[in-house]
PDB file as gemmi writes it, atoms N, CA and C in Angstrom:
CRYST1    1.000    1.000    1.000  90.00  90.00  90.00 P 1                      
ATOM      1  N   MET A   1     125.058 109.994 168.148  1.00  0.00           N  
ATOM      2  CA  MET A   1     123.895 110.377 168.913  1.00  0.00           C  
ATOM      3  C   MET A   1     124.348 111.028 170.215  1.00  0.00           C  
ATOM      4  N   GLU A   2     123.646 112.019 170.631  1.00  0.00           N  
ATOM      5  CA  GLU A   2     123.955 112.749 171.862  1.00  0.00           C  
ATOM      6  C   GLU A   2     123.604 111.898 173.092  1.00  0.00           C  
ATOM      7  N   PHE A   3     124.489 111.924 174.079  1.00  0.00           N  
ATOM      8  CA  PHE A   3     124.260 111.165 175.307  1.00  0.00           C  
ATOM      9  C   PHE A   3     122.956 111.596 175.985  1.00  0.00           C  
ATOM     10  N   GLU A   4     122.635 112.858 175.901  1.00  0.00           N  
ATOM     11  CA  GLU A   4     121.420 113.381 176.540  1.00  0.00           C  
ATOM     12  C   GLU A   4     120.151 112.830 175.901  1.00  0.00           C  
ATOM     13  N   ALA A   5     120.247 112.307 174.690  1.00  0.00           N  
ATOM     14  CA  ALA A   5     119.077 111.755 174.009  1.00  0.00           C  
ATOM     15  C   ALA A   5     118.740 110.347 174.525  1.00  0.00           C  
ATOM     16  N   TYR A   6     119.643 109.729 175.264  1.00  0.00           N  
ATOM     17  CA  TYR A   6     119.416 108.389 175.808  1.00  0.00           C  
ATOM     18  C   TYR A   6     118.410 108.459 176.962  1.00  0.00           C  
ATOM     19  N   THR A   7     117.761 107.338 177.222  1.00  0.00           N  
ATOM     20  CA  THR A   7     116.862 107.267 178.376  1.00  0.00           C  
ATOM     21  C   THR A   7     117.694 107.265 179.651  1.00  0.00           C  
ATOM     22  N   ASP A   8     117.058 107.562 180.762  1.00  0.00           N  
ATOM     23  CA  ASP A   8     117.764 107.559 182.052  1.00  0.00           C  
ATOM     24  C   ASP A   8     118.344 106.180 182.338  1.00  0.00           C  
ATOM     25  N   LYS A   9     117.605 105.131 182.015  1.00  0.00           N  
ATOM     26  CA  LYS A   9     118.082 103.765 182.255  1.00  0.00           C  
ATOM     27  C   LYS A   9     119.319 103.477 181.406  1.00  0.00           C  
ATOM     28  N   SER A  10     119.279 103.888 180.146  1.00  0.00           N  
ATOM     29  CA  SER A  10     120.431 103.676 179.261  1.00  0.00           C  
ATOM     30  C   SER A  10     121.648 104.429 179.762  1.00  0.00           C  
ATOM     31  N   LYS A  11     121.453 105.648 180.195  1.00  0.00           N  
ATOM     32  CA  LYS A  11     122.560 106.442 180.738  1.00  0.00           C  
ATOM     33  C   LYS A  11     123.152 105.755 181.956  1.00  0.00           C  
ATOM     34  N   SER A  12     122.297 105.243 182.810  1.00  0.00           N  
ATOM     35  CA  SER A  12     122.739 104.583 184.031  1.00  0.00           C  
ATOM     36  C   SER A  12     123.593 103.352 183.713  1.00  0.00           C  
ATOM     37  N   VAL A  13     123.144 102.554 182.755  1.00  0.00           N  
ATOM     38  CA  VAL A  13     123.891 101.352 182.376  1.00  0.00           C  
ATOM     39  C   VAL A  13     125.239 101.732 181.778  1.00  0.00           C  
ATOM     40  N   LEU A  14     125.264 102.725 180.912  1.00  0.00           N  
ATOM     41  CA  LEU A  14     126.527 103.142 180.293  1.00  0.00           C  
ATOM     42  C   LEU A  14     127.499 103.706 181.328  1.00  0.00           C  
ATOM     43  N   GLN A  15     126.992 104.453 182.283  1.00  0.00           N  
ATOM     44  CA  GLN A  15     127.854 104.987 183.335  1.00  0.00           C  
ATOM     45  C   GLN A  15     128.401 103.871 184.213  1.00  0.00           C  
ATOM     46  N   ALA A  16     127.567 102.881 184.519  1.00  0.00           N  
ATOM     47  CA  ALA A  16     128.025 101.736 185.315  1.00  0.00           C  
ATOM     48  C   ALA A  16     129.076 100.936 184.545  1.00  0.00           C  
ATOM     49  N   ALA A  17     128.883 100.785 183.246  1.00  0.00           N  
ATOM     50  CA  ALA A  17     129.848 100.056 182.415  1.00  0.00           C  
ATOM     51  C   ALA A  17     131.173 100.805 182.361  1.00  0.00           C  
ATOM     52  N   GLN A  18     131.114 102.106 182.235  1.00  0.00           N  
ATOM     53  CA  GLN A  18     132.334 102.905 182.201  1.00  0.00           C  
ATOM     54  C   GLN A  18     133.070 102.806 183.537  1.00  0.00           C  
ATOM     55  N   ALA A  19     132.329 102.862 184.633  1.00  0.00           N  
ATOM     56  CA  ALA A  19     132.940 102.742 185.958  1.00  0.00           C  
ATOM     57  C   ALA A  19     133.598 101.371 186.123  1.00  0.00           C  
ATOM     58  N   LEU A  20     132.953 100.329 185.619  1.00  0.00           N  
ATOM     59  CA  LEU A  20     133.527  98.989 185.685  1.00  0.00           C  
ATOM     60  C   LEU A  20     134.841  98.928 184.911  1.00  0.00           C  
ATOM     61  N   ALA A  21     134.865  99.502 183.731  1.00  0.00           N  
ATOM     62  CA  ALA A  21     136.091  99.515 182.932  1.00  0.00           C  
ATOM     63  C   ALA A  21     137.213 100.243 183.674  1.00  0.00           C  
ATOM     64  N   LEU A  22     136.892 101.371 184.264  1.00  0.00           N  
ATOM     65  CA  LEU A  22     137.902 102.140 185.002  1.00  0.00           C  
ATOM     66  C   LEU A  22     138.397 101.378 186.229  1.00  0.00           C  
ATOM     67  N   ARG A  23     137.451 100.784 186.994  1.00  0.00           N  
ATOM     68  CA  ARG A  23     137.834 100.006 188.188  1.00  0.00           C  
ATOM     69  C   ARG A  23     138.726  98.827 187.820  1.00  0.00           C  
ATOM     70  N   SER A  24     138.475  98.254 186.656  1.00  0.00           N  
ATOM     71  CA  SER A  24     139.234  97.087 186.218  1.00  0.00           C  
ATOM     72  C   SER A  24     140.572  97.461 185.604  1.00  0.00           C  
ATOM     73  N   GLY A  25     140.808  98.756 185.432  1.00  0.00           N  
ATOM     74  CA  GLY A  25     142.065  99.214 184.859  1.00  0.00           C  
ATOM     75  C   GLY A  25     142.167  98.979 183.360  1.00  0.00           C  
ATOM     76  N   HIS A  26     141.031  98.848 182.713  1.00  0.00           N  
ATOM     77  CA  HIS A  26     141.028  98.603 181.270  1.00  0.00           C  
ATOM     78  C   HIS A  26     141.178  99.908 180.500  1.00  0.00           C  
ATOM     79  N   GLN A  27     141.911  99.845 179.422  1.00  0.00           N  
ATOM     80  CA  GLN A  27     142.150 101.024 178.598  1.00  0.00           C  
ATOM     81  C   GLN A  27     140.980 101.324 177.672  1.00  0.00           C  
ATOM     82  N   ARG A  28     140.184 100.302 177.379  1.00  0.00           N  
ATOM     83  CA  ARG A  28     139.055 100.470 176.465  1.00  0.00           C  
ATOM     84  C   ARG A  28     137.736 100.168 177.156  1.00  0.00           C  
ATOM     85  N   PHE A  29     136.711 100.809 176.670  1.00  0.00           N  
ATOM     86  CA  PHE A  29     135.335 100.595 177.101  1.00  0.00           C  
ATOM     87  C   PHE A  29     134.715  99.687 176.038  1.00  0.00           C  
ATOM     88  N   THR A  30     134.372  98.442 176.397  1.00  0.00           N  
ATOM     89  CA  THR A  30     133.950  97.448 175.404  1.00  0.00           C  
ATOM     90  C   THR A  30     132.508  96.994 175.629  1.00  0.00           C  
ATOM     91  N   PRO A  31     131.950  96.287 174.655  1.00  0.00           N  
ATOM     92  CA  PRO A  31     130.597  95.743 174.824  1.00  0.00           C  
ATOM     93  C   PRO A  31     130.488  94.803 176.030  1.00  0.00           C  
ATOM     94  N   GLU A  32     131.590  94.146 176.384  1.00  0.00           N  
ATOM     95  CA  GLU A  32     131.563  93.264 177.545  1.00  0.00           C  
ATOM     96  C   GLU A  32     131.303  94.048 178.831  1.00  0.00           C  
ATOM     97  N   HIS A  33     131.811  95.267 178.917  1.00  0.00           N  
ATOM     98  CA  HIS A  33     131.535  96.108 180.088  1.00  0.00           C  
ATOM     99  C   HIS A  33     130.042  96.447 180.142  1.00  0.00           C  
ATOM    100  N   ILE A  34     129.461  96.726 178.997  1.00  0.00           N  
ATOM    101  CA  ILE A  34     128.027  97.032 178.949  1.00  0.00           C  
ATOM    102  C   ILE A  34     127.220  95.796 179.333  1.00  0.00           C  
ATOM    103  N   ALA A  35     127.606  94.640 178.811  1.00  0.00           N  
ATOM    104  CA  ALA A  35     126.898  93.397 179.143  1.00  0.00           C  
ATOM    105  C   ALA A  35     126.959  93.123 180.645  1.00  0.00           C  
ATOM    106  N   ALA A  36     128.127  93.328 181.243  1.00  0.00           N  
ATOM    107  CA  ALA A  36     128.273  93.102 182.688  1.00  0.00           C  
ATOM    108  C   ALA A  36     127.397  94.067 183.468  1.00  0.00           C  
ATOM    109  N   ALA A  37     127.341  95.321 183.040  1.00  0.00           N  
ATOM    110  CA  ALA A  37     126.492  96.304 183.724  1.00  0.00           C  
ATOM    111  C   ALA A  37     125.019  95.934 183.588  1.00  0.00           C  
ATOM    112  N   LEU A  38     124.626  95.462 182.420  1.00  0.00           N  
ATOM    113  CA  LEU A  38     123.234  95.041 182.225  1.00  0.00           C  
ATOM    114  C   LEU A  38     122.892  93.846 183.104  1.00  0.00           C  
ATOM    115  N   LEU A  39     123.832  92.925 183.237  1.00  0.00           N  
ATOM    116  CA  LEU A  39     123.582  91.731 184.049  1.00  0.00           C  
ATOM    117  C   LEU A  39     123.466  92.053 185.532  1.00  0.00           C  
ATOM    118  N   ASP A  40     123.992  93.188 185.952  1.00  0.00           N  
ATOM    119  CA  ASP A  40     123.844  93.607 187.345  1.00  0.00           C  
ATOM    120  C   ASP A  40     122.437  94.113 187.625  1.00  0.00           C  
ATOM    121  N   ASP A  41     121.683  94.398 186.569  1.00  0.00           N  
ATOM    122  CA  ASP A  41     120.307  94.862 186.716  1.00  0.00           C  
ATOM    123  C   ASP A  41     119.414  93.663 187.020  1.00  0.00           C  
ATOM    124  N   LYS A  42     118.656  93.759 188.096  1.00  0.00           N  
ATOM    125  CA  LYS A  42     117.811  92.643 188.526  1.00  0.00           C  
ATOM    126  C   LYS A  42     116.799  92.239 187.455  1.00  0.00           C  
ATOM    127  N   GLY A  43     116.261  93.217 186.733  1.00  0.00           N  
ATOM    128  CA  GLY A  43     115.264  92.932 185.703  1.00  0.00           C  
ATOM    129  C   GLY A  43     115.820  92.100 184.565  1.00  0.00           C  
ATOM    130  N   VAL A  44     117.060  92.341 184.197  1.00  0.00           N  
ATOM    131  CA  VAL A  44     117.688  91.585 183.114  1.00  0.00           C  
ATOM    132  C   VAL A  44     117.877  90.131 183.546  1.00  0.00           C  
ATOM    133  N   GLY A  45     118.325  89.936 184.771  1.00  0.00           N  
ATOM    134  CA  GLY A  45     118.477  88.575 185.281  1.00  0.00           C  
ATOM    135  C   GLY A  45     117.164  87.824 185.308  1.00  0.00           C  
ATOM    136  N   THR A  46     116.102  88.520 185.660  1.00  0.00           N  
ATOM    137  CA  THR A  46     114.778  87.904 185.681  1.00  0.00           C  
ATOM    138  C   THR A  46     114.361  87.495 184.277  1.00  0.00           C  
ATOM    139  N   LEU A  47     114.605  88.344 183.308  1.00  0.00           N  
ATOM    140  CA  LEU A  47     114.254  88.018 181.926  1.00  0.00           C  
ATOM    141  C   LEU A  47     115.019  86.803 181.418  1.00  0.00           C  
ATOM    142  N   ILE A  48     116.292  86.730 181.747  1.00  0.00           N  
ATOM    143  CA  ILE A  48     117.098  85.583 181.324  1.00  0.00           C  
ATOM    144  C   ILE A  48     116.555  84.309 181.954  1.00  0.00           C  
ATOM    145  N   ALA A  49     116.252  84.370 183.248  1.00  0.00           N  
ATOM    146  CA  ALA A  49     115.717  83.198 183.950  1.00  0.00           C  
ATOM    147  C   ALA A  49     114.361  82.784 183.383  1.00  0.00           C  
ATOM    148  N   GLN A  50     113.505  83.749 183.087  1.00  0.00           N  
ATOM    149  CA  GLN A  50     112.188  83.437 182.526  1.00  0.00           C  
ATOM    150  C   GLN A  50     112.297  82.792 181.145  1.00  0.00           C  
ATOM    151  N   ALA A  51     113.361  83.118 180.434  1.00  0.00           N  
ATOM    152  CA  ALA A  51     113.581  82.538 179.111  1.00  0.00           C  
ATOM    153  C   ALA A  51     114.255  81.165 179.207  1.00  0.00           C  
ATOM    154  N   GLY A  52     114.533  80.721 180.435  1.00  0.00           N  
ATOM    155  CA  GLY A  52     115.131  79.404 180.633  1.00  0.00           C  
ATOM    156  C   GLY A  52     116.640  79.426 180.713  1.00  0.00           C  
ATOM    157  N   GLY A  53     117.225  80.615 180.789  1.00  0.00           N  
ATOM    158  CA  GLY A  53     118.679  80.729 180.863  1.00  0.00           C  
ATOM    159  C   GLY A  53     119.190  80.702 182.288  1.00  0.00           C  
ATOM    160  N   ASP A  54     120.471  80.513 182.418  1.00  0.00           N  
ATOM    161  CA  ASP A  54     121.137  80.496 183.712  1.00  0.00           C  
ATOM    162  C   ASP A  54     121.926  81.797 183.842  1.00  0.00           C  
ATOM    163  N   VAL A  55     121.444  82.697 184.678  1.00  0.00           N  
ATOM    164  CA  VAL A  55     122.050  84.021 184.824  1.00  0.00           C  
ATOM    165  C   VAL A  55     123.505  83.913 185.256  1.00  0.00           C  
ATOM    166  N   GLU A  56     123.807  83.050 186.181  1.00  0.00           N  
ATOM    167  CA  GLU A  56     125.184  82.914 186.666  1.00  0.00           C  
ATOM    168  C   GLU A  56     126.103  82.412 185.560  1.00  0.00           C  
ATOM    169  N   GLN A  57     125.608  81.542 184.709  1.00  0.00           N  
ATOM    170  CA  GLN A  57     126.415  81.051 183.593  1.00  0.00           C  
ATOM    171  C   GLN A  57     126.683  82.176 182.599  1.00  0.00           C  
ATOM    172  N   VAL A  58     125.686  83.007 182.352  1.00  0.00           N  
ATOM    173  CA  VAL A  58     125.862  84.147 181.456  1.00  0.00           C  
ATOM    174  C   VAL A  58     126.876  85.128 182.059  1.00  0.00           C  
ATOM    175  N   LYS A  59     126.759  85.402 183.355  1.00  0.00           N  
ATOM    176  CA  LYS A  59     127.714  86.302 184.004  1.00  0.00           C  
ATOM    177  C   LYS A  59     129.125  85.754 183.912  1.00  0.00           C  
ATOM    178  N   ALA A  60     129.277  84.459 184.113  1.00  0.00           N  
ATOM    179  CA  ALA A  60     130.603  83.841 184.032  1.00  0.00           C  
ATOM    180  C   ALA A  60     131.171  83.960 182.619  1.00  0.00           C  
ATOM    181  N   GLY A  61     130.325  83.806 181.621  1.00  0.00           N  
ATOM    182  CA  GLY A  61     130.770  83.957 180.238  1.00  0.00           C  
ATOM    183  C   GLY A  61     131.217  85.375 179.936  1.00  0.00           C  
ATOM    184  N   VAL A  62     130.485  86.352 180.451  1.00  0.00           N  
ATOM    185  CA  VAL A  62     130.866  87.748 180.235  1.00  0.00           C  
ATOM    186  C   VAL A  62     132.164  88.062 180.950  1.00  0.00           C  
ATOM    187  N   ARG A  63     132.317  87.567 182.176  1.00  0.00           N  
ATOM    188  CA  ARG A  63     133.571  87.799 182.902  1.00  0.00           C  
ATOM    189  C   ARG A  63     134.755  87.175 182.157  1.00  0.00           C  
ATOM    190  N   ALA A  64     134.546  85.999 181.594  1.00  0.00           N  
ATOM    191  CA  ALA A  64     135.623  85.318 180.856  1.00  0.00           C  
ATOM    192  C   ALA A  64     136.014  86.087 179.597  1.00  0.00           C  
ATOM    193  N   ALA A  65     135.041  86.748 179.009  1.00  0.00           N  
ATOM    194  CA  ALA A  65     135.322  87.510 177.775  1.00  0.00           C  
ATOM    195  C   ALA A  65     136.115  88.744 178.119  1.00  0.00           C  
TER     196      ALA A  65                                                      
END                                                                             
Protein backbone atom coordinates (compact mmCIF):
# COMPACT_ATOMS: atom_id res chain seq x y z
CA MET A 1 0.00 0.00 0.00
CA GLU A 2 1.21 3.50 -0.80
CA PHE A 3 2.24 5.65 2.15
CA GLU A 4 0.20 8.53 0.73
CA ALA A 5 -2.96 6.42 1.05
CA TYR A 6 -2.60 6.41 4.87
CA THR A 7 -4.47 8.91 7.02
CA ASP A 8 -2.54 11.88 8.40
CA LYS A 9 -2.71 10.34 11.89
CA SER A 10 -1.33 7.02 10.62
CA LYS A 11 1.49 8.79 8.81
CA SER A 12 2.32 10.74 11.94
CA VAL A 13 2.51 7.60 14.09
CA LEU A 14 4.68 5.77 11.56
CA GLN A 15 7.04 8.73 11.27
CA ALA A 16 7.31 8.97 15.06
CA ALA A 17 8.00 5.23 15.26
CA GLN A 18 10.69 5.48 12.62
CA ALA A 19 12.30 8.41 14.44
CA LEU A 20 12.26 6.40 17.68
CA ALA A 21 14.00 3.49 15.97
CA LEU A 22 16.66 5.80 14.55
CA ARG A 23 17.19 7.62 17.88
CA SER A 24 17.57 4.27 19.61
CA GLY A 25 20.17 3.13 17.10
CA HIS A 26 18.10 0.15 16.04
CA GLN A 27 18.75 -1.44 12.68
CA ARG A 28 15.14 -2.52 12.23
CA PHE A 29 11.80 -0.77 12.40
CA THR A 30 9.57 -3.12 14.46
CA PRO A 31 5.99 -3.29 15.73
CA GLU A 32 7.32 -2.33 19.16
CA HIS A 33 8.40 1.04 17.75
CA ILE A 34 4.88 1.57 16.42
CA ALA A 35 3.36 0.54 19.76
CA ALA A 36 5.61 2.99 21.61
CA ALA A 37 4.65 5.79 19.21
CA LEU A 38 0.96 5.00 19.67
CA LEU A 39 1.34 5.03 23.45
CA ASP A 40 2.78 8.55 23.24
CA ASP A 41 -0.59 9.65 21.84
CA LYS A 42 -2.76 11.02 24.64
CA GLY A 43 -5.93 9.54 23.12
CA VAL A 44 -4.54 6.01 23.16
CA GLY A 45 -3.60 6.33 26.82
CA THR A 46 -7.09 7.54 27.61
CA LEU A 47 -8.63 4.56 25.83
CA ILE A 48 -6.43 2.13 27.73
CA ALA A 49 -7.34 3.77 31.04
CA GLN A 50 -11.06 3.77 30.19
CA ALA A 51 -10.81 0.05 29.47
CA GLY A 52 -9.35 -0.47 32.95
CA GLY A 53 -5.73 -0.82 31.87
CA ASP A 54 -2.63 0.73 33.35
CA VAL A 55 -0.96 2.89 30.69
CA GLU A 56 2.38 3.01 32.50
CA GLN A 57 2.43 -0.78 32.79
CA VAL A 58 1.73 -1.11 29.07
CA LYS A 59 4.50 1.40 28.28
CA ALA A 60 6.92 -0.53 30.49
CA GLY A 61 6.03 -3.75 28.69
CA VAL A 62 6.65 -2.17 25.30
CA ARG A 63 9.97 -0.73 26.44
CA ALA A 64 11.00 -4.16 27.74
CA ALA A 65 10.16 -5.76 24.41
